[in-house]
Amino acid sequence: MRAAILALSVCAATAAHAQSVQQRWDELWAKRETADAQNELARIAKAELAKDPDSFDGNWRRASLLVWQADAAADGSELKAALGKLAWEAGDKAVAAKPDDVRGHYFAGTGLGLYSEGVGILTALSQGLEGKFRDRIQTALKIDKDFLDGGPQAVWGRYFFKLPWPKRNVAESIKVLSAAVEQHPGNLRAKLYLADSLAEDGKGAEAKKIAQEILDAPLQGDVPEKKRMKDLAKKWLSKH
């Protein structure tokens, strides 16, 4: 009886700790545009991985932070390639720990895509990474295409735009991203990607209208992400 009570107490304490960590992570994630928040987020993931290098939570959290950081780095930069690769690797470890969870597949695929933007898409293709990217993102789409307000859909639609000729398929990019925006009108990243694809397809007026919608969108929900997209939309409009 005492052993059963002790076991229940340990389980309750473990659950309470996990809930506390998740709550703190969420609080910091909402402030992740600051260096202090990023440093604290990294410490949380590092502490989890120190206890268990194969930890699902430690690896998906690490991957998500690395994706955020890699996304801010310049295309063609060593920094973007390095951060993207680390995100890809951490995401794959999360997949190994919990293959039915969308987070590992999504962050691994997104990290791989960011790595490709860092080394250059042609280089990534020469390394045979296209199939690996497709596998991860398509699995994320099958598990939960609506994760992060349609995140897997946005990445999938961007993929068709980013490919070089003759693989590039702007029409398919527009199709995927239009569906994503219709289902997730608050996803400003999907809207910005759609604006890019529409402009490439000769639909400049429609693209500018969407970019302006991004600037006019309220700052609510994932505020750091929306701020980043608004900044990019402003730069996009200045060039179009």
Coordinates of N, CA and C in Angstrom, one line a residue:
M1 N 0.8 -1.2 0.0 CA 0.0 0.0 0.0 C 0.9 1.3 0.0
R2 N 1.9 1.2 0.9 CA 2.8 2.4 1.0 C 3.5 2.6 -0.4
A3 N 3.9 1.5 -1.0 CA 4.6 1.5 -2.3 C 3.7 2.1 -3.3
A4 N 2.5 1.8 -3.3 CA 1.5 2.3 -4.3 C 1.3 3.8 -4.1
I5 N 1.2 4.2 -2.8 CA 1.1 5.7 -2.5 C 2.3 6.4 -3.0
L6 N 3.5 5.8 -2.7 CA 4.7 6.5 -3.1 C 4.8 6.6 -4.6
A7 N 4.4 5.6 -5.3 CA 4.4 5.6 -6.8 C 3.5 6.7 -7.3
L8 N 2.3 6.8 -6.7 CA 1.4 7.8 -7.2 C 1.9 9.2 -6.9
S9 N 2.6 9.4 -5.8 CA 3.2 10.7 -5.4 C 4.3 11.1 -6.4
V10 N 5.1 10.1 -6.8 CA 6.2 10.4 -7.8 C 5.6 10.8 -9.1
C11 N 4.5 10.1 -9.5 CA 3.9 10.4 -10.8 C 3.3 11.8 -10.8
A12 N 2.6 12.1 -9.6 CA 2.0 13.4 -9.5 C 3.1 14.5 -9.6
A13 N 4.2 14.3 -8.9 CA 5.3 15.3 -8.9 C 5.9 15.4 -10.3
T14 N 6.0 14.3 -11.0 CA 6.6 14.4 -12.4 C 5.6 15.2 -13.3
A15 N 4.3 14.9 -13.1 CA 3.3 15.6 -14.0 C 3.3 17.1 -13.7
A16 N 3.4 17.4 -12.4 CA 3.4 18.8 -12.0 C 4.6 19.5 -12.5
H17 N 5.8 18.9 -12.5 CA 7.0 19.5 -13.0 C 6.9 19.7 -14.5
A18 N 6.4 18.7 -15.2 CA 6.2 18.8 -16.7 C 5.3 20.0 -17.0
Q19 N 4.2 20.1 -16.2 CA 3.3 21.2 -16.5 C 3.9 22.6 -16.2
S20 N 4.7 22.6 -15.1 CA 5.4 23.8 -14.8 C 6.4 24.2 -15.9
V21 N 7.2 23.3 -16.4 CA 8.1 23.5 -17.5 C 7.4 24.0 -18.7
Q22 N 6.3 23.4 -19.1 CA 5.5 23.8 -20.3 C 5.0 25.2 -20.1
Q23 N 4.5 25.5 -18.9 CA 4.0 26.9 -18.7 C 5.1 27.9 -18.8
R24 N 6.2 27.6 -18.3 CA 7.4 28.6 -18.4 C 7.8 28.7 -19.8
W25 N 7.8 27.6 -20.5 CA 8.2 27.6 -21.9 C 7.3 28.5 -22.7
D26 N 6.0 28.3 -22.5 CA 5.0 29.1 -23.2 C 5.1 30.6 -22.9
E27 N 5.4 30.9 -21.7 CA 5.6 32.3 -21.3 C 6.8 32.9 -22.1
L28 N 7.8 32.2 -22.1 CA 9.1 32.7 -22.8 C 8.9 32.7 -24.3
W29 N 8.2 31.7 -24.8 CA 8.0 31.6 -26.3 C 7.2 32.8 -26.8
A30 N 6.3 33.4 -26.0 CA 5.6 34.6 -26.4 C 6.5 35.8 -26.4
K31 N 7.7 35.7 -25.9 CA 8.7 36.8 -25.9 C 10.0 36.5 -26.7
R32 N 9.9 35.5 -27.5 CA 11.1 34.9 -28.1 C 11.8 35.8 -29.1
E33 N 11.3 37.0 -29.4 CA 12.0 37.9 -30.2 C 13.2 38.6 -29.5
T34 N 13.2 38.4 -28.1 CA 14.3 39.0 -27.3 C 15.4 37.9 -27.1
A35 N 16.6 38.4 -27.0 CA 17.7 37.5 -26.7 C 17.6 36.9 -25.4
D36 N 17.1 37.6 -24.4 CA 17.0 37.0 -23.0 C 16.0 35.8 -23.0
A37 N 14.9 36.0 -23.7 CA 13.9 34.9 -23.8 C 14.5 33.7 -24.5
Q38 N 15.2 33.9 -25.6 CA 15.9 32.8 -26.4 C 16.9 32.1 -25.5
N39 N 17.7 32.8 -24.8 CA 18.7 32.2 -23.9 C 18.0 31.3 -22.8
E40 N 16.9 31.8 -22.3 CA 16.2 31.0 -21.2 C 15.6 29.8 -21.9
L41 N 15.0 29.9 -23.0 CA 14.4 28.8 -23.7 C 15.5 27.7 -24.0
A42 N 16.6 28.2 -24.5 CA 17.7 27.3 -24.7 C 18.1 26.5 -23.5
R43 N 18.1 27.2 -22.3 CA 18.5 26.6 -21.1 C 17.5 25.5 -20.7
I44 N 16.2 25.8 -20.9 CA 15.2 24.8 -20.6 C 15.4 23.5 -21.4
A45 N 15.6 23.7 -22.7 CA 15.8 22.5 -23.5 C 17.0 21.8 -23.2
K46 N 18.1 22.5 -22.9 CA 19.4 21.9 -22.5 C 19.3 21.1 -21.2
A47 N 18.5 21.6 -20.3 CA 18.3 20.9 -19.0 C 17.6 19.6 -19.2
E48 N 16.6 19.6 -20.1 CA 15.8 18.4 -20.3 C 16.7 17.4 -21.0
L49 N 17.5 17.9 -22.0 CA 18.4 16.9 -22.7 C 19.6 16.4 -21.9
A50 N 20.0 17.2 -20.9 CA 21.0 16.7 -20.0 C 20.5 15.5 -19.2
K51 N 19.3 15.5 -18.8 CA 18.7 14.4 -18.1 C 18.4 13.2 -19.0
D52 N 18.1 13.5 -20.3 CA 17.8 12.4 -21.3 C 18.0 13.0 -22.7
P53 N 19.1 12.6 -23.3 CA 19.4 13.1 -24.6 C 18.4 12.8 -25.7
D54 N 17.6 11.7 -25.4 CA 16.6 11.3 -26.4 C 15.2 11.8 -26.0
S55 N 15.2 12.7 -25.1 CA 13.9 13.3 -24.6 C 13.1 13.9 -25.8
F56 N 11.8 13.5 -25.9 CA 11.0 14.1 -26.9 C 10.8 15.6 -26.7
D57 N 10.4 15.9 -25.5 CA 10.1 17.3 -25.2 C 11.4 18.2 -25.3
G58 N 12.5 17.7 -24.8 CA 13.8 18.4 -25.0 C 14.2 18.6 -26.4
N59 N 14.0 17.6 -27.2 CA 14.4 17.7 -28.7 C 13.4 18.6 -29.5
W60 N 12.1 18.4 -29.3 CA 11.2 19.3 -30.1 C 11.3 20.7 -29.7
R61 N 11.5 21.0 -28.4 CA 11.7 22.3 -28.0 C 13.0 23.0 -28.5
R62 N 14.0 22.2 -28.5 CA 15.3 22.7 -29.0 C 15.2 23.0 -30.5
A63 N 14.5 22.1 -31.2 CA 14.3 22.2 -32.7 C 13.5 23.5 -33.0
S64 N 12.4 23.7 -32.2 CA 11.6 24.8 -32.5 C 12.3 26.2 -32.3
L65 N 13.1 26.2 -31.3 CA 13.9 27.5 -31.0 C 14.9 27.7 -32.2
L66 N 15.6 26.6 -32.6 CA 16.6 26.7 -33.6 C 16.0 27.1 -35.0
V67 N 14.8 26.6 -35.2 CA 14.0 27.0 -36.4 C 13.7 28.5 -36.4
W68 N 13.3 29.0 -35.3 CA 13.0 30.4 -35.1 C 14.3 31.2 -35.4
Q69 N 15.4 30.8 -34.9 CA 16.7 31.5 -35.0 C 17.2 31.4 -36.5
A70 N 17.1 30.2 -37.0 CA 17.6 30.0 -38.4 C 16.7 30.9 -39.4
D71 N 15.4 31.0 -39.1 CA 14.5 31.7 -40.0 C 14.9 33.2 -40.1
A72 N 15.6 33.7 -39.1 CA 16.0 35.1 -39.1 C 17.3 35.3 -39.7
A73 N 18.1 34.3 -40.0 CA 19.4 34.4 -40.6 C 19.3 34.5 -42.1
A74 N 20.3 35.1 -42.7 CA 20.2 35.4 -44.2 C 20.4 34.1 -45.0
D75 N 19.6 34.1 -46.1 CA 19.8 33.0 -47.1 C 21.2 33.0 -47.5
G76 N 21.7 31.8 -47.7 CA 23.1 31.6 -48.2 C 24.2 31.8 -47.1
S77 N 23.8 32.0 -45.9 CA 24.7 32.2 -44.8 C 25.1 30.9 -44.1
E78 N 26.3 30.8 -43.6 CA 26.7 29.7 -42.8 C 25.9 29.6 -41.5
L79 N 25.5 30.7 -41.0 CA 24.7 30.7 -39.7 C 23.3 30.0 -40.0
K80 N 22.7 30.3 -41.1 CA 21.4 29.7 -41.4 C 21.6 28.2 -41.6
A81 N 22.6 27.8 -42.3 CA 22.8 26.4 -42.6 C 23.1 25.7 -41.3
A82 N 23.9 26.2 -40.4 CA 24.3 25.6 -39.1 C 23.1 25.4 -38.2
L83 N 22.3 26.5 -38.1 CA 21.1 26.4 -37.2 C 20.1 25.5 -37.8
G84 N 19.9 25.6 -39.1 CA 18.9 24.7 -39.7 C 19.3 23.2 -39.6
K85 N 20.6 22.9 -39.7 CA 21.0 21.5 -39.5 C 20.8 21.0 -38.1
L86 N 21.1 21.9 -37.1 CA 20.9 21.5 -35.7 C 19.4 21.3 -35.5
A87 N 18.5 22.1 -36.0 CA 17.1 21.9 -35.9 C 16.6 20.6 -36.5
W88 N 17.1 20.4 -37.7 CA 16.7 19.1 -38.4 C 17.1 17.9 -37.6
E89 N 18.3 17.9 -37.0 CA 18.8 16.8 -36.2 C 18.0 16.6 -34.9
A90 N 17.7 17.7 -34.3 CA 16.9 17.7 -33.0 C 15.5 17.2 -33.4
G91 N 14.9 17.7 -34.5 CA 13.6 17.2 -34.9 C 13.5 15.7 -35.1
D92 N 14.6 15.2 -35.8 CA 14.6 13.8 -36.1 C 14.7 13.0 -34.8
K93 N 15.4 13.5 -33.8 CA 15.5 12.8 -32.5 C 14.1 12.8 -31.8
A94 N 13.3 13.9 -32.0 CA 12.0 13.9 -31.4 C 11.1 12.9 -32.2
V95 N 11.3 12.8 -33.5 CA 10.5 11.8 -34.2 C 10.8 10.4 -33.7
A96 N 12.1 10.1 -33.5 CA 12.5 8.8 -33.0 C 11.8 8.5 -31.6
A97 N 11.6 9.5 -30.8 CA 11.0 9.3 -29.5 C 9.5 9.2 -29.5
K98 N 8.9 9.9 -30.5 CA 7.4 9.9 -30.6 C 7.0 10.1 -32.0
P99 N 7.1 9.1 -32.8 CA 6.8 9.2 -34.3 C 5.4 9.6 -34.7
D100 N 4.5 9.5 -33.8 CA 3.1 9.9 -34.1 C 2.8 11.3 -33.8
D101 N 3.7 12.1 -33.3 CA 3.5 13.5 -32.9 C 4.0 14.4 -34.1
V102 N 3.2 15.3 -34.4 CA 3.5 16.2 -35.6 C 4.8 17.1 -35.3
R103 N 5.0 17.4 -34.1 CA 6.1 18.4 -33.8 C 7.5 17.9 -34.3
G104 N 7.8 16.7 -34.1 CA 9.1 16.2 -34.5 C 9.3 16.3 -36.1
H105 N 8.3 15.8 -36.8 CA 8.3 15.8 -38.2 C 8.3 17.3 -38.8
Y106 N 7.5 18.1 -38.2 CA 7.4 19.5 -38.7 C 8.7 20.3 -38.5
F107 N 9.3 20.2 -37.3 CA 10.5 21.0 -37.0 C 11.7 20.4 -37.7
A108 N 11.7 19.0 -37.9 CA 12.8 18.4 -38.6 C 12.8 18.9 -40.1
G109 N 11.6 18.8 -40.7 CA 11.4 19.2 -42.1 C 11.7 20.7 -42.3
T110 N 11.2 21.5 -41.4 CA 11.5 23.0 -41.5 C 12.9 23.3 -41.3
G111 N 13.6 22.6 -40.4 CA 15.0 22.8 -40.2 C 15.8 22.4 -41.4
L112 N 15.4 21.3 -42.0 CA 16.0 20.8 -43.2 C 15.9 21.8 -44.4
G113 N 14.7 22.4 -44.5 CA 14.4 23.4 -45.5 C 15.3 24.7 -45.2
L114 N 15.4 25.1 -44.0 CA 16.3 26.2 -43.6 C 17.7 25.9 -43.9
Y115 N 18.2 24.7 -43.6 CA 19.5 24.3 -43.9 C 19.8 24.5 -45.4
S116 N 18.8 24.0 -46.2 CA 18.9 24.1 -47.7 C 19.0 25.5 -48.1
E117 N 18.3 26.4 -47.5 CA 18.4 27.9 -47.9 C 19.7 28.4 -47.5
G118 N 20.3 27.9 -46.4 CA 21.6 28.3 -46.0 C 22.7 27.9 -46.9
V119 N 22.7 26.6 -47.3 CA 23.8 26.1 -48.2 C 23.5 26.4 -49.7
G120 N 22.2 26.8 -50.0 CA 21.8 27.0 -51.4 C 20.9 25.8 -51.8
I121 N 19.8 26.1 -52.5 CA 18.9 25.0 -52.9 C 19.5 24.0 -53.8
L122 N 20.3 24.5 -54.8 CA 21.0 23.6 -55.7 C 22.0 22.7 -55.0
T123 N 22.7 23.2 -54.0 CA 23.6 22.4 -53.2 C 22.8 21.3 -52.5
A124 N 21.7 21.7 -51.9 CA 20.9 20.8 -51.1 C 20.3 19.7 -52.0
L125 N 19.9 20.1 -53.2 CA 19.4 19.1 -54.1 C 20.5 18.1 -54.5
S126 N 21.7 18.6 -54.7 CA 22.9 17.7 -55.0 C 23.2 16.8 -53.9
Q127 N 22.8 17.2 -52.7 CA 23.1 16.3 -51.5 C 22.0 15.3 -51.3
G128 N 21.0 15.3 -52.2 CA 19.9 14.3 -52.1 C 18.9 14.6 -51.0
L129 N 18.7 15.9 -50.7 CA 17.8 16.2 -49.5 C 16.4 16.4 -49.8
E130 N 16.0 16.5 -51.1 CA 14.6 16.8 -51.5 C 13.7 15.8 -50.9
G131 N 14.0 14.5 -51.1 CA 13.2 13.4 -50.7 C 13.0 13.4 -49.1
K132 N 14.1 13.7 -48.4 CA 14.1 13.8 -47.0 C 13.2 14.9 -46.5
F133 N 13.3 16.0 -47.2 CA 12.4 17.1 -46.8 C 10.9 16.8 -47.1
R134 N 10.7 16.2 -48.2 CA 9.3 15.9 -48.6 C 8.7 14.8 -47.6
D135 N 9.5 13.9 -47.2 CA 9.0 12.8 -46.3 C 8.6 13.4 -45.0
R136 N 9.4 14.3 -44.4 CA 9.1 14.9 -43.1 C 7.9 15.8 -43.2
I137 N 7.8 16.7 -44.2 CA 6.7 17.6 -44.2 C 5.4 16.9 -44.6
Q138 N 5.5 16.0 -45.5 CA 4.3 15.2 -45.9 C 3.7 14.4 -44.7
T139 N 4.6 13.9 -43.9 CA 4.2 13.2 -42.7 C 3.5 14.2 -41.7
A140 N 4.1 15.4 -41.5 CA 3.5 16.4 -40.7 C 2.1 16.7 -41.2
L141 N 2.0 16.9 -42.5 CA 0.7 17.2 -43.1 C -0.4 16.1 -42.8
K142 N 0.1 14.8 -42.9 CA -0.8 13.7 -42.6 C -1.3 13.7 -41.1
I143 N -0.3 14.0 -40.3 CA -0.6 13.9 -38.8 C -1.5 15.1 -38.4
D144 N -1.1 16.3 -38.8 CA -1.9 17.5 -38.4 C -1.5 18.6 -39.3
K145 N -2.2 18.8 -40.4 CA -1.9 19.9 -41.3 C -2.2 21.2 -40.8
D146 N -3.0 21.3 -39.7 CA -3.4 22.6 -39.1 C -2.5 23.0 -37.9
F147 N -1.4 22.2 -37.7 CA -0.5 22.5 -36.6 C 0.1 23.9 -36.8
L148 N 0.2 24.7 -35.7 CA 0.7 26.0 -35.7 C -0.1 26.9 -36.8
D149 N -1.4 26.8 -36.7 CA -2.2 27.6 -37.6 C -1.9 27.3 -39.1
G150 N -1.7 26.0 -39.4 CA -1.5 25.7 -40.8 C 0.0 25.8 -41.2
G151 N 0.9 25.6 -40.2 CA 2.3 25.7 -40.5 C 2.8 24.7 -41.6
P152 N 2.4 23.4 -41.5 CA 2.9 22.5 -42.5 C 2.4 22.8 -43.9
Q153 N 1.2 23.4 -44.0 CA 0.7 23.8 -45.3 C 1.5 24.9 -45.9
A154 N 1.9 25.9 -45.0 CA 2.7 27.0 -45.5 C 4.0 26.6 -46.0
V155 N 4.7 25.7 -45.2 CA 6.0 25.2 -45.6 C 5.9 24.4 -46.9
W156 N 4.9 23.6 -47.1 CA 4.7 22.8 -48.3 C 4.5 23.7 -49.5
G157 N 3.7 24.7 -49.3 CA 3.4 25.6 -50.5 C 4.7 26.4 -50.8
R158 N 5.5 26.7 -49.9 CA 6.7 27.5 -50.1 C 7.7 26.6 -50.9
Y159 N 7.7 25.3 -50.6 CA 8.6 24.4 -51.2 C 8.5 24.4 -52.7
F160 N 7.3 24.5 -53.3 CA 7.1 24.5 -54.7 C 7.7 25.8 -55.3
F161 N 7.6 26.9 -54.6 CA 8.1 28.2 -55.1 C 9.6 28.2 -55.0
K162 N 10.2 27.6 -54.0 CA 11.7 27.7 -53.8 C 12.5 26.8 -54.7
L163 N 11.9 25.8 -55.3 CA 12.6 24.9 -56.2 C 13.1 25.6 -57.4
P164 N 14.3 25.3 -57.9 CA 14.8 26.0 -59.1 C 14.1 25.3 -60.3
W165 N 14.2 26.0 -61.5 CA 13.7 25.4 -62.7 C 14.6 24.2 -63.1
P166 N 14.0 23.1 -63.6 CA 12.6 23.0 -64.0 C 11.7 22.4 -63.0
K167 N 12.2 22.2 -61.8 CA 11.4 21.6 -60.7 C 10.3 22.6 -60.2
R168 N 10.6 23.9 -60.3 CA 9.7 24.9 -59.7 C 8.3 24.8 -60.2
N169 N 7.3 25.0 -59.3 CA 5.9 24.8 -59.8 C 5.1 25.9 -59.0
V170 N 5.1 27.1 -59.6 CA 4.5 28.3 -59.0 C 3.0 28.1 -58.9
A171 N 2.4 27.4 -59.9 CA 0.9 27.2 -59.9 C 0.6 26.3 -58.7
E172 N 1.4 25.3 -58.4 CA 1.1 24.4 -57.3 C 1.3 25.1 -56.0
S173 N 2.3 26.0 -55.9 CA 2.5 26.8 -54.7 C 1.3 27.7 -54.4
I174 N 0.8 28.3 -55.5 CA -0.4 29.2 -55.3 C -1.6 28.4 -54.8
K175 N -1.7 27.2 -55.4 CA -2.9 26.3 -55.0 C -2.8 25.9 -53.5
V176 N -1.6 25.5 -53.1 CA -1.5 25.0 -51.7 C -1.6 26.2 -50.7
L177 N -0.9 27.3 -51.1 CA -1.0 28.5 -50.2 C -2.3 29.1 -50.1
S178 N -3.0 29.2 -51.2 CA -4.4 29.7 -51.2 C -5.3 28.9 -50.3
A179 N -5.2 27.6 -50.3 CA -6.0 26.8 -49.4 C -5.6 27.0 -48.0
A180 N -4.3 27.2 -47.8 CA -3.8 27.4 -46.4 C -4.3 28.7 -45.8
V181 N -4.3 29.8 -46.7 CA -4.8 31.1 -46.3 C -6.3 31.1 -46.0
E182 N -7.0 30.3 -46.9 CA -8.5 30.3 -46.7 C -8.8 29.6 -45.4
Q183 N -8.1 28.5 -45.1 CA -8.4 27.8 -43.8 C -7.8 28.4 -42.6
H184 N -6.7 29.2 -42.8 CA -6.0 29.9 -41.7 C -5.7 31.3 -42.0
P185 N -6.8 32.2 -42.1 CA -6.6 33.6 -42.5 C -5.7 34.4 -41.6
G186 N -5.4 33.9 -40.4 CA -4.5 34.6 -39.5 C -3.0 34.2 -39.7
N187 N -2.7 33.2 -40.6 CA -1.4 32.8 -40.8 C -0.7 33.8 -41.8
L188 N 0.0 34.8 -41.2 CA 0.6 35.8 -42.0 C 1.8 35.3 -42.9
R189 N 2.5 34.3 -42.4 CA 3.6 33.7 -43.2 C 3.0 33.1 -44.5
A190 N 1.9 32.3 -44.3 CA 1.3 31.8 -45.5 C 0.9 32.8 -46.5
K191 N 0.4 34.0 -46.0 CA 0.0 35.1 -46.8 C 1.2 35.7 -47.5
L192 N 2.3 35.9 -46.8 CA 3.5 36.4 -47.4 C 4.0 35.5 -48.5
Y193 N 4.1 34.2 -48.2 CA 4.5 33.3 -49.2 C 3.6 33.3 -50.5
L194 N 2.3 33.4 -50.2 CA 1.4 33.5 -51.3 C 1.6 34.8 -52.2
A195 N 1.9 35.9 -51.5 CA 2.2 37.1 -52.2 C 3.4 36.9 -53.1
D196 N 4.4 36.3 -52.6 CA 5.6 36.0 -53.5 C 5.2 35.2 -54.7
S197 N 4.4 34.1 -54.5 CA 4.1 33.2 -55.6 C 3.2 34.0 -56.6
L198 N 2.2 34.7 -56.1 CA 1.4 35.5 -57.0 C 2.1 36.5 -57.9
A199 N 3.1 37.2 -57.2 CA 3.9 38.2 -57.9 C 4.7 37.5 -59.0
E200 N 5.2 36.3 -58.7 CA 6.0 35.6 -59.7 C 5.1 35.1 -60.9
D201 N 3.8 34.9 -60.6 CA 2.9 34.5 -61.6 C 2.3 35.7 -62.4
G202 N 2.8 36.9 -62.2 CA 2.3 38.0 -62.9 C 1.1 38.7 -62.3
K203 N 0.7 38.3 -61.1 CA -0.5 38.8 -60.4 C 0.0 39.8 -59.3
G204 N 0.7 40.9 -59.8 CA 1.3 41.8 -58.8 C 0.3 42.6 -58.0
A205 N -0.8 43.0 -58.6 CA -1.8 43.8 -57.8 C -2.4 42.9 -56.7
E206 N -2.7 41.7 -57.0 CA -3.3 40.8 -56.0 C -2.3 40.5 -54.9
A207 N -1.0 40.4 -55.3 CA 0.1 40.1 -54.3 C 0.3 41.3 -53.4
K208 N 0.2 42.5 -53.9 CA 0.4 43.7 -53.1 C -0.8 43.9 -52.1
K209 N -2.0 43.5 -52.5 CA -3.1 43.6 -51.7 C -3.0 42.7 -50.5
I210 N -2.4 41.5 -50.7 CA -2.2 40.5 -49.6 C -1.1 41.0 -48.7
A211 N -0.1 41.6 -49.2 CA 1.0 42.1 -48.4 C 0.5 43.2 -47.5
Q212 N -0.4 44.1 -48.1 CA -1.0 45.1 -47.3 C -1.9 44.6 -46.2
E213 N -2.5 43.5 -46.4 CA -3.4 42.8 -45.4 C -2.5 42.4 -44.2
I214 N -1.3 42.0 -44.5 CA -0.4 41.6 -43.5 C 0.0 42.8 -42.6
L215 N 0.3 43.9 -43.2 CA 0.6 45.1 -42.4 C -0.6 45.6 -41.6
D216 N -1.8 45.4 -42.1 CA -3.0 45.8 -41.4 C -3.5 44.9 -40.4
A217 N -3.0 43.6 -40.4 CA -3.5 42.6 -39.5 C -3.2 43.0 -38.0
P218 N -4.2 42.7 -37.1 CA -4.0 43.0 -35.7 C -2.8 42.2 -35.1
L219 N -2.2 42.7 -34.1 CA -1.1 42.0 -33.4 C -1.7 41.2 -32.3
Q220 N -2.1 40.0 -32.6 CA -2.7 39.1 -31.6 C -2.3 37.7 -31.9
G221 N -2.4 36.8 -30.9 CA -2.0 35.4 -31.1 C -0.5 35.3 -30.9
D222 N 0.2 34.8 -31.9 CA 1.6 34.6 -31.9 C 2.3 35.9 -32.3
V223 N 2.4 36.8 -31.3 CA 2.9 38.2 -31.6 C 4.3 38.2 -32.2
P224 N 5.3 37.5 -31.7 CA 6.6 37.6 -32.3 C 6.6 37.2 -33.8
E225 N 5.9 36.1 -34.1 CA 5.7 35.7 -35.5 C 5.1 36.7 -36.3
K226 N 4.0 37.3 -35.8 CA 3.3 38.4 -36.6 C 4.2 39.6 -36.8
K227 N 4.9 40.0 -35.8 CA 5.9 41.1 -35.9 C 6.9 40.8 -37.0
R228 N 7.4 39.6 -37.0 CA 8.4 39.3 -38.0 C 7.8 39.3 -39.4
M229 N 6.6 38.8 -39.6 CA 6.0 38.8 -40.9 C 5.6 40.2 -41.4
K230 N 5.2 41.1 -40.4 CA 4.9 42.5 -40.8 C 6.2 43.2 -41.3
D231 N 7.3 42.9 -40.6 CA 8.5 43.5 -41.0 C 8.9 43.1 -42.4
L232 N 8.8 41.8 -42.7 CA 9.1 41.2 -44.0 C 8.1 41.8 -45.1
A233 N 6.8 41.9 -44.7 CA 5.9 42.4 -45.7 C 6.2 43.9 -46.0
K234 N 6.6 44.6 -45.0 CA 7.0 46.0 -45.3 C 8.2 46.1 -46.3
K235 N 9.2 45.2 -46.1 CA 10.3 45.2 -47.0 C 9.9 44.7 -48.4
W236 N 9.0 43.7 -48.4 CA 8.5 43.2 -49.6 C 7.8 44.3 -50.5
L237 N 6.9 45.0 -49.8 CA 6.2 46.1 -50.5 C 7.2 47.2 -51.1
S238 N 8.2 47.4 -50.3 CA 9.2 48.5 -50.8 C 9.9 48.0 -52.0
K239 N 9.9 46.7 -52.3 CA 10.6 46.2 -53.5 C 9.7 45.9 -54.6
H240 N 8.4 46.0 -54.4 CA 7.4 45.7 -55.4 C 6.5 46.9 -55.7

